[in-house]
Coordinates of C-alpha atoms and ligand atoms in Angstrom, one line a residue:
X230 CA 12.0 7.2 -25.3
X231 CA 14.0 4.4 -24.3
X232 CA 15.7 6.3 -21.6
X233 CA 12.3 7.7 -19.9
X234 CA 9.9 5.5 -18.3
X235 CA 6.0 5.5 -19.5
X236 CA 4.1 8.3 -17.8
X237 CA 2.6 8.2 -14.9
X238 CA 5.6 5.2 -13.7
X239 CA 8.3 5.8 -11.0
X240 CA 11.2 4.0 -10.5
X241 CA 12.0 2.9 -6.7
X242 CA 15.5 3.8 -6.4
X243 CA 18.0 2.4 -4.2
X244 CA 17.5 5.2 -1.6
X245 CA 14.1 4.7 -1.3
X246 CA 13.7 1.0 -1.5
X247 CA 15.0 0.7 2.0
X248 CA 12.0 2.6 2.8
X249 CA 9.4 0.6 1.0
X250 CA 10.7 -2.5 2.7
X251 CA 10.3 -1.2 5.9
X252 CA 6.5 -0.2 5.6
X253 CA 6.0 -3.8 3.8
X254 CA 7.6 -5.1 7.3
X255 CA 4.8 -3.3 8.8
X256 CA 2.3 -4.1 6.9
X257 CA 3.1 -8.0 7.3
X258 CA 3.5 -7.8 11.0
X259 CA 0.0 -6.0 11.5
X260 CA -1.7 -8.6 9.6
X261 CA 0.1 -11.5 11.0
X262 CA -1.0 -10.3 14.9
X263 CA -4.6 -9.4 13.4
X264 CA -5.0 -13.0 11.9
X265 CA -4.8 -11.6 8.4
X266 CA -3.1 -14.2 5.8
X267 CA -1.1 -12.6 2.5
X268 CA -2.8 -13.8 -0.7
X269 CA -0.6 -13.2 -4.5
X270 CA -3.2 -13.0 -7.4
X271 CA -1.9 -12.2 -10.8
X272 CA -1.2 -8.6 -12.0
X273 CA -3.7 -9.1 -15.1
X274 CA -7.1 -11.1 -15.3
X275 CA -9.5 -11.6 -17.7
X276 CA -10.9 -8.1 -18.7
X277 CA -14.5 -9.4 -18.1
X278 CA -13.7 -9.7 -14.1
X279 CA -13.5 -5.8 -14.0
X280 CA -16.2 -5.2 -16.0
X281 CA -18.5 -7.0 -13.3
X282 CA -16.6 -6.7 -10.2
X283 CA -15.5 -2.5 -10.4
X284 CA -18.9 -1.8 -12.2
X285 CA -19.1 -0.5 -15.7
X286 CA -20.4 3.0 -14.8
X287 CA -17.3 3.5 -12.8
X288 CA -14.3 6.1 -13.6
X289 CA -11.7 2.6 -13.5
X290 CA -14.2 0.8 -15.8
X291 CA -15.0 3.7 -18.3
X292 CA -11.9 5.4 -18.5
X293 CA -9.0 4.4 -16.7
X294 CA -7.9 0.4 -17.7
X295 CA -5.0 -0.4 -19.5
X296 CA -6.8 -3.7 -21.3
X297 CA -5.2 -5.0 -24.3
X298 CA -5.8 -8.3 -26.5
X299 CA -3.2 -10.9 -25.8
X300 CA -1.7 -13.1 -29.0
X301 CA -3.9 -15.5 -27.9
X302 CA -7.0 -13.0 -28.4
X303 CA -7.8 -12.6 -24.9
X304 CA -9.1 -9.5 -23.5
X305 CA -6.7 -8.9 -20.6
X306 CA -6.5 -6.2 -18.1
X307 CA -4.1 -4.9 -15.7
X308 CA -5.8 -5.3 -12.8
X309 CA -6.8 -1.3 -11.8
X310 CA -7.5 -2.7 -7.7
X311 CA -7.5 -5.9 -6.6
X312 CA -10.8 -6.7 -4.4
X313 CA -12.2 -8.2 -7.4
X314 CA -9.5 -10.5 -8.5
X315 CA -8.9 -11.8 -4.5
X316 CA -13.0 -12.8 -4.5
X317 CA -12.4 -14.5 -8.3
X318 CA -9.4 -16.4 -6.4
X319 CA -11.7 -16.4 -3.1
X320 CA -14.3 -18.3 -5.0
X321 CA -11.6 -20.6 -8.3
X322 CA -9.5 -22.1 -5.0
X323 CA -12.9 -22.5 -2.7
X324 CA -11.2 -20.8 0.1
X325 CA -15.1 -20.6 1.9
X326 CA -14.5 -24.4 3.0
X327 CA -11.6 -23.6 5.3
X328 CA -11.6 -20.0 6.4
X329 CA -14.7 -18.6 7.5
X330 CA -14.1 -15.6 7.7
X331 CA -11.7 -15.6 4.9
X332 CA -9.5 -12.8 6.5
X333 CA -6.5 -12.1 3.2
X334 CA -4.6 -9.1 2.3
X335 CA -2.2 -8.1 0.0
X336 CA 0.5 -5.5 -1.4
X337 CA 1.0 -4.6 -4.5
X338 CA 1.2 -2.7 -7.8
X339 CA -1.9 -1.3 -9.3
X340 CA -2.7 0.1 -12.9
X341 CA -4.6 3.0 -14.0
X342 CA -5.1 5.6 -16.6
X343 CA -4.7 8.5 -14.2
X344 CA -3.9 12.2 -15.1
X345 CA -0.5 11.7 -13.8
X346 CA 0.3 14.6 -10.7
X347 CA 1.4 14.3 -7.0
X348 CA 0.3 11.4 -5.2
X349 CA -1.5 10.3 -8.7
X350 CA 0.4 7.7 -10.8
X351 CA -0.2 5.3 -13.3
X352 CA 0.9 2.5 -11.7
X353 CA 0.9 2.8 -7.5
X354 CA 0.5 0.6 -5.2
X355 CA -1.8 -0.9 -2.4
X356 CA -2.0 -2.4 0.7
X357 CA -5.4 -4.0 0.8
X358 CA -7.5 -6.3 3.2
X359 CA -10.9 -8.0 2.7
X360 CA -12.6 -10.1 5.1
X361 CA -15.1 -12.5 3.3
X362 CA -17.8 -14.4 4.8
X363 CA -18.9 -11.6 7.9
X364 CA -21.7 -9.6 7.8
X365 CA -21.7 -8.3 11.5
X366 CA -20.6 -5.1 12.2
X367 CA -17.8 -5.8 14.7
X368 CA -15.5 -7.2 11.5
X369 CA -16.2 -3.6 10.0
X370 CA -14.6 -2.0 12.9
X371 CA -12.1 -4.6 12.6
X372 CA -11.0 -3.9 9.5
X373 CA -10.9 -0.1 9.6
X374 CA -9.3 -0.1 13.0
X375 CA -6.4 -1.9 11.3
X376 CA -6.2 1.0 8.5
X377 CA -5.9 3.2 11.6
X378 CA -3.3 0.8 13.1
X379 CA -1.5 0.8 10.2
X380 CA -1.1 4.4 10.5
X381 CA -0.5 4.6 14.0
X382 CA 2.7 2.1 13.4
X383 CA 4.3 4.9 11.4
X384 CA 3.5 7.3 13.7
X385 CA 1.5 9.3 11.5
X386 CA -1.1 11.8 13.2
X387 CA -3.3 14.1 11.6
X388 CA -5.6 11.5 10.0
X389 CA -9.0 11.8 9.5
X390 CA -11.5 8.6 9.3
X391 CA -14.7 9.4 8.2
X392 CA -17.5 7.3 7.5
X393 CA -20.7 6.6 6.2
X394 CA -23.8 4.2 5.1
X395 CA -24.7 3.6 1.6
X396 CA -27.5 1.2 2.5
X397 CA -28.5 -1.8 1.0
X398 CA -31.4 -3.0 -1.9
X399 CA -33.8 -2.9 0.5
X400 CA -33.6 1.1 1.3
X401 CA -31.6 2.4 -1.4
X402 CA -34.0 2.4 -4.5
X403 CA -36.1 4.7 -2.5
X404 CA -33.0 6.9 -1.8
X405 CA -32.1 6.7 -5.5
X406 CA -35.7 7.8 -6.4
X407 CA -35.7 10.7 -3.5
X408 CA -32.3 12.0 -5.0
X409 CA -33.5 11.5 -8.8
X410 CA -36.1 13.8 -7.9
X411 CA -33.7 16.5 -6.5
X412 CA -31.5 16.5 -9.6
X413 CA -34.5 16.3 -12.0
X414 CA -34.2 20.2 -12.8
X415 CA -30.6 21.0 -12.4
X416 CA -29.9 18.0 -14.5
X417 CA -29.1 20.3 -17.9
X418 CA -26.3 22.2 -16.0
X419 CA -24.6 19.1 -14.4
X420 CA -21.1 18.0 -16.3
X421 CA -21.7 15.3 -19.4
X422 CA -20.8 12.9 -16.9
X423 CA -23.1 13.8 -14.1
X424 CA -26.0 13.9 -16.6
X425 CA -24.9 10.2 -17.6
X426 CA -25.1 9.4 -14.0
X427 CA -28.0 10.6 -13.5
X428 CA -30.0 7.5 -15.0
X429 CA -27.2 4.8 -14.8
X430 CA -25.5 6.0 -11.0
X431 CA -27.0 8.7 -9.5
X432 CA -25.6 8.0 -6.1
X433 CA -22.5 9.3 -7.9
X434 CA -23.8 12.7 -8.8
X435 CA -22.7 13.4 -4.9
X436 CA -19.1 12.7 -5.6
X437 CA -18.4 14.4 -8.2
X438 CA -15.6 16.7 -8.4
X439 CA -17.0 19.4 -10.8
X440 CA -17.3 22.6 -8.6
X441 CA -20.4 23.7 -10.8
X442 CA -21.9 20.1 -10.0
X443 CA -20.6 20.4 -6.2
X444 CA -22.8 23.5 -5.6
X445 CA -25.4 22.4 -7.3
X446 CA -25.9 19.2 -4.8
X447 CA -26.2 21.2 -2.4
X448 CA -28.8 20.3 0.1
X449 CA -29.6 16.9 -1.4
X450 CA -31.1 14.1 0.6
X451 CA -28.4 12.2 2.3
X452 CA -29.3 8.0 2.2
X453 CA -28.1 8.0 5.7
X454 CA -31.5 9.4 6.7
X455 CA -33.2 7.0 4.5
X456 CA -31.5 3.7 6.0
X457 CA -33.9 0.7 6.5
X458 CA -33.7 -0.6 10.0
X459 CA -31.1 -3.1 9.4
X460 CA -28.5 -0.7 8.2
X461 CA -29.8 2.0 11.0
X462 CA -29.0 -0.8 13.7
X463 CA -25.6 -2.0 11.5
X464 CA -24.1 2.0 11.3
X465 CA -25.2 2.6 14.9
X466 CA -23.2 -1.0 16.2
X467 CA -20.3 0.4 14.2
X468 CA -19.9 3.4 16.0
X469 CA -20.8 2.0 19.4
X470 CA -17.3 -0.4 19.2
X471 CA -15.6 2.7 17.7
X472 CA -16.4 4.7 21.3
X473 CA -15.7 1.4 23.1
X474 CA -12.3 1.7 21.8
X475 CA -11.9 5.2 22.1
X476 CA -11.8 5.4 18.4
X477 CA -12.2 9.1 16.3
X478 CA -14.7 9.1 13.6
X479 CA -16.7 11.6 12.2
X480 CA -19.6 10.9 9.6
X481 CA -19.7 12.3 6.2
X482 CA -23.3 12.2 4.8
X483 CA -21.6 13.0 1.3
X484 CA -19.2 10.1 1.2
X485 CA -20.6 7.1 -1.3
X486 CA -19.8 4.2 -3.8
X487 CA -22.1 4.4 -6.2
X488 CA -23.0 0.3 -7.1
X489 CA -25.2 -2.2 -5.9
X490 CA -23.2 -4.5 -4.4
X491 CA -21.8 -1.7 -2.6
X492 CA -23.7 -1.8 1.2
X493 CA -23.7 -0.5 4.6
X494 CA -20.5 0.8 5.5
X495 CA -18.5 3.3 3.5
X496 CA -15.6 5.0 5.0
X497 CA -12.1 7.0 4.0
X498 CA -9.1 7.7 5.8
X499 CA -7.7 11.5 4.9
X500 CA -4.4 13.1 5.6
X501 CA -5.4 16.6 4.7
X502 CA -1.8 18.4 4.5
X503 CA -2.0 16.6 1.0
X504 CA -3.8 18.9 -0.6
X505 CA -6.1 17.7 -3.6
X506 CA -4.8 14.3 -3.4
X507 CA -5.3 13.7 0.2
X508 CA -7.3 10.2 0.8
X509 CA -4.8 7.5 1.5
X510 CA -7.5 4.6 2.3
X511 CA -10.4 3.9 1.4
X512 CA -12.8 0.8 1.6
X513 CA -16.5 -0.4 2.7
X514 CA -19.2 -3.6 2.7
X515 CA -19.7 -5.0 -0.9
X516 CA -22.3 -7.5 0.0
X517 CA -23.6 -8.1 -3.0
X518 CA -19.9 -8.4 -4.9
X519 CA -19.5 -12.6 -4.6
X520 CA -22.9 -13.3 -6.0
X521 CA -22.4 -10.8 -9.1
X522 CA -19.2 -12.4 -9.7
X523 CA -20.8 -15.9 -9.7
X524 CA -20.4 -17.2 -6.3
X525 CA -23.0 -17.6 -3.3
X526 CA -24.7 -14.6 -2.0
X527 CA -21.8 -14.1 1.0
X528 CA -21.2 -10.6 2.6
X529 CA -17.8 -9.1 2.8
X530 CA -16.0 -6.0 3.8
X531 CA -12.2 -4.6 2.9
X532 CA -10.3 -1.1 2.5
X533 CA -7.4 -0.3 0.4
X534 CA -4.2 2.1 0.9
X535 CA -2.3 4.3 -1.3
X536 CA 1.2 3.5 -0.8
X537 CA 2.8 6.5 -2.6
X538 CA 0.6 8.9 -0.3
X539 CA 1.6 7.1 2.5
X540 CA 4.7 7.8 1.5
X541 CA 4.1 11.2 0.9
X542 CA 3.0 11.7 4.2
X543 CA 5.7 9.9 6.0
X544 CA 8.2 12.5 4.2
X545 CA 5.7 15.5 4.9
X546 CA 6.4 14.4 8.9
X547 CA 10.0 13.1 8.4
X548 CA 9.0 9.7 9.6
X549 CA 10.9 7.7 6.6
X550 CA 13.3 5.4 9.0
X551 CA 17.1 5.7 9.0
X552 CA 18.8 3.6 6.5
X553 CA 20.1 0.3 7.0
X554 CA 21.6 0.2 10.7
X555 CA 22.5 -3.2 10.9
X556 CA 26.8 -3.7 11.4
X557 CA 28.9 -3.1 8.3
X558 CA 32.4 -4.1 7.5
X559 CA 34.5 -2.7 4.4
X560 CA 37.5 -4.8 3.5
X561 CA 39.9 -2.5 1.9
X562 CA 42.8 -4.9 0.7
X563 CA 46.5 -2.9 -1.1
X564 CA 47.8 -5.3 -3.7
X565 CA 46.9 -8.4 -5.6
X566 CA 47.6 -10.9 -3.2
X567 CA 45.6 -8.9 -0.4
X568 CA 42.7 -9.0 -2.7
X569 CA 42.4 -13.0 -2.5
X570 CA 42.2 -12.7 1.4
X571 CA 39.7 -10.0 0.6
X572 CA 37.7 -12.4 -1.4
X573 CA 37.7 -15.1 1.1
X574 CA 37.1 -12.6 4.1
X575 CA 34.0 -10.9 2.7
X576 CA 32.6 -14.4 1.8
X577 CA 33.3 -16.1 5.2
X578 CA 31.5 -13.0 7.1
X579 CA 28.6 -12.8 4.6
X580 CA 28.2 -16.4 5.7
X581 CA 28.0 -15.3 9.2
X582 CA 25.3 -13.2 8.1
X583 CA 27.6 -10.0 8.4
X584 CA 27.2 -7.6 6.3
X585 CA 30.3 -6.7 4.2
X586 CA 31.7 -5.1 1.1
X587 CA 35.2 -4.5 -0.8
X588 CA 36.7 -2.6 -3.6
X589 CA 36.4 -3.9 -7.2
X590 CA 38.1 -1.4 -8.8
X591 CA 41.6 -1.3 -7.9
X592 CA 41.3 2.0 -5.6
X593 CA 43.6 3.4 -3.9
X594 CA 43.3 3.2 0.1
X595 CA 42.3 6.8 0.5
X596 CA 39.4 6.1 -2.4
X597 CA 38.3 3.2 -0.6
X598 CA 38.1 4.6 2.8
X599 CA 35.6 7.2 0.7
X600 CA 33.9 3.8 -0.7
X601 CA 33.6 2.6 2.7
X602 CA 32.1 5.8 4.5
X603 CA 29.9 5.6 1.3
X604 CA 28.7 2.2 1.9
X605 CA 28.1 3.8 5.8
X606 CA 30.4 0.9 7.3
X607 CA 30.8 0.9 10.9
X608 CA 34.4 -1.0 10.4
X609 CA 36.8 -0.9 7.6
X610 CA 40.0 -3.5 7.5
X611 CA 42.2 -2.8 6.1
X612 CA 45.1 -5.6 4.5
X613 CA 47.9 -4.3 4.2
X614 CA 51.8 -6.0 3.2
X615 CA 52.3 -5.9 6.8
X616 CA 49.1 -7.5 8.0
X617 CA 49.0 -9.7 5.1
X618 CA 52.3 -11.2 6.4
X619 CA 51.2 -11.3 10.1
X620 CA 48.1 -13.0 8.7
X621 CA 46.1 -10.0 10.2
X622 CA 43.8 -6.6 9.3
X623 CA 44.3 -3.4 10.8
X624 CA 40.7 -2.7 11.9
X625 CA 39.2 0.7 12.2
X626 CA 36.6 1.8 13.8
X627 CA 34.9 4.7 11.6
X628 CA 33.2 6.1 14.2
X629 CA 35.6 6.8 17.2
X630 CA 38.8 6.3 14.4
X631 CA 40.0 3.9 16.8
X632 CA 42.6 1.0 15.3
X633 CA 43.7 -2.3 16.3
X634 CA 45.4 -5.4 14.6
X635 CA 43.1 -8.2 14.7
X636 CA 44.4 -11.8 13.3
X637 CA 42.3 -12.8 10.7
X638 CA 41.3 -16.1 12.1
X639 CA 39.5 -13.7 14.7
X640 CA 37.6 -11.1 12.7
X641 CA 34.7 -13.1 12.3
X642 CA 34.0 -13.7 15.5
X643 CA 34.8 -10.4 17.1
X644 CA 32.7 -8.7 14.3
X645 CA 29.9 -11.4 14.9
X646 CA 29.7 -10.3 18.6
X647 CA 29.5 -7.1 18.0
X648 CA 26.3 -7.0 15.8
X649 CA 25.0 -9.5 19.0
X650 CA 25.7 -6.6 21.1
X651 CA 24.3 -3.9 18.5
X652 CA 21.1 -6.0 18.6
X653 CA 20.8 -6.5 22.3
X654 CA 21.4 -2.2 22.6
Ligands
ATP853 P1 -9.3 9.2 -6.1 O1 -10.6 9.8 -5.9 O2 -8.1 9.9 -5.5 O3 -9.0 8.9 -7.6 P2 -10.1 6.5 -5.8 O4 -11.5 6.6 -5.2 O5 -10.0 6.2 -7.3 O6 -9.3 7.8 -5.4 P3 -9.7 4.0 -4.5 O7 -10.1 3.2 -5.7 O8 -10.6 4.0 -3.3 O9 -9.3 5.5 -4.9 O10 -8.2 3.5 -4.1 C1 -7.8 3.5 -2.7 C2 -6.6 4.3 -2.5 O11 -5.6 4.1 -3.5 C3 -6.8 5.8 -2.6 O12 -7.3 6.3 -1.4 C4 -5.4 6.3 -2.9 O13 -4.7 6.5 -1.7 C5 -4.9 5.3 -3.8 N1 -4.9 5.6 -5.2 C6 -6.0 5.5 -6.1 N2 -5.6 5.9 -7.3 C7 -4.3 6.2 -7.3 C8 -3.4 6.7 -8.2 N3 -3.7 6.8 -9.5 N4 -2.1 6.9 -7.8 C9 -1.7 6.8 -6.5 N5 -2.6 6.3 -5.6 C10 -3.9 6.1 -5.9
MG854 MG1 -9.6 7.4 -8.9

């Protein structure tokens, strides 16, 4: 127990932390050039947000949440996704008075009560936009072009995006009535849960993952050929800046989110060498999500990404970057009194923003040149009686084995010019 984490939890190791901060780099750079601004929200809210803002017929809301009562008998929850906590804040800190759109995202850890297996977890994390405050369709292809951005920057290929319409309250009741009647007879050999859907979410019945309920929706109606003329001319402007930009889509009648305040777009990113678990993104319009959680009737649009299958993917097309390349110096000091000039050399060249290390364990100087190729550093100085008493290191190149004596006084600077010139390479 208190030496294995909770199921369905992953620790990020040093190895792979490098890693993480390099797609967070991305991530922040993206949304800085596409006018995107980072917003923090809490890791719990108030269990009641959920409830309204994920939709109580949903798999997060009926079975996934890790809610619990706080001493202060509070019904909390560890926030399962994070679209409905960034309209709560959208709407506590009036963000609508000075951006318009409101154009946020954020990165970040995300809680549910998954069955635990590759590329599912317990808690993962997201990378998530939302533009609030848009309804025209040119801020959908926005957003999902900077999913497929996103991807690009990695230089991951092999994605799919598909995408679809879901529709709005003015042509989906019809829809819901058209596929009602489809199910009506196959309704007693449907899973428990479709056959719950079927009154509450029908819309749903279509994404379930039940084989026996897959084949059994086959051939029903698809809403996309039941749009009104709004959401005809909305899907239709969507695609037309998608070929403008020489964008690849294709449209998957099947794909759907289930709630009202879902509308219009729907749309999922895929890497398919996955296997089961292979949507990394996925997002669409939720018009009708700012009024239901008590604001003004304002339309908005946002995706989010699975980090760990990002991840996954990166490793499946060995695009994780090289560790740390930046210039290294290990200070390997012999004696007691070389360890003081140690000290005071690592600090001073830390202060030049050089990166630097030294033993701590009394090594010998063949266990610290092991230390030092460990550590990866480009330069190991050694301090010596001699050098100590000449007020010098004897420097070593770990690469070409080359050695000079450098004074002291000197190192920083020469080491300081070399990372300028590693930089300008
Ligand atoms: P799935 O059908 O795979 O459960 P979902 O519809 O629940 O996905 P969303 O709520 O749309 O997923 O979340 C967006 C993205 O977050 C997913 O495409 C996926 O990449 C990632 N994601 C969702 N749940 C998990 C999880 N338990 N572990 C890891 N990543 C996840
Ligand atoms: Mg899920």
């Amino acid at each position: 127990m208190l030496t294995t984490g909770p199921r369905g939890t992953k620790d990020i190791l040093p190895d792979i932390s490098y890693s993480w901060r390099y797609i967070e780099n991305i991530i922040h750079e993206l949304c800085q050039q596409a006018a995107y601004q980072e917003i923090r929200t809490p890791i719990f809210e108030h269990t009641e947000l959920f409830l309204r803002g994920i939709g109580e017929t949903t798999d997060i809301v009926e079975k996934e949440m890790y809610t619990f009562t706080d001493l202060g008998q509070r019904s909390l929850t560890l926030r399962p996704e994070n679209t409905a906590a960034v309209v709560r804040s959208y709407l506590e800190n009036k963000l609508y008075a000075t951006l318009n759109p409101a154009k946020l995202y954020y990165i970040g850890p995300m809680f549910r009560y998954d069955r635990p297996q590759a590329g599912r977890y317990r808690q993962f994390h997201q990378f998530g936009v939302e533009a609030i405050g848009a309804k025209d369709p040119s801020i959908d292809a926005e957003i999902i072009s900077l999913a497929i951005q996103f991807f690009q920057r990695l230089g991951l290929n092999d994605l799919t995006l598909q995408i679809n319409s879901v529709g709005c309250p003015v042509c989906r009741p019809i829809y819901r009535e058209k596929l009602q009647a489809f199910f009506k007879d196959k309704l007693p050999s449907l899973c428990k849960d479709c056959q719950s859907r079927y009154e509450r979410n029908p819309m749903r019945l279509l994404d379930c993952k039940n084989e026996k309920c897959q084949e059994l929706s086959q051939g029903a109606p698809h809403i996309i050929d039941c749009l009104c003329e709004e959401c005809n001319d909305h899907f239709e402007k969507l695609q037309g800046f998608f070929k403008a930009a020489n964008i690849d889509f294709i449209i998957n009648k099947r794909l759907v989110r289930g709630l009202d305040y879902y509308t219009k777009t729907a749309f999922e990113i895929e890497y398919k060498p996955l296997g089961a678990q292979s949507a990394v993104c996925g997002g669409g319009r939720y018009d009708g999500l700012i009024e239901q959680c008590g604001g003004q009737a304002t339309p908005a649009i946002g995706f989010a990404i699975g980090l760990e299958r990002t991840f996954l993917a990166l490793e499946k097309q060995n695009l994780l970057p090289p560790k740390d390349d930046s210039i290294k110096i290990f200070i390997a000091p012999i004696g007691e009194k070389a360890k003081e000039v140690a000290f005071r050399l690592v600090y001073e060249l830390r202060s030049a923003h050089i990166s630097a290390e030294t033993d701590y364990l009394d090594r010998s100087i063949k266990a610290q040149m092991k230390s030092a190729n460990r550590y990866q550093a480009e330069y190991v100085a050694i301090i010596g009686e001699d050098e100590l008493l000449n007020n010098q290191v004897m420097l070593k190149n770990m690469k070409t084995s080359e050695q000079e004596l450098v004074s002291i006084d000197d190192l920083k600077n020469k080491l300081v010019d070399k990372a300028g010139e590693k930089k300008n390479d």
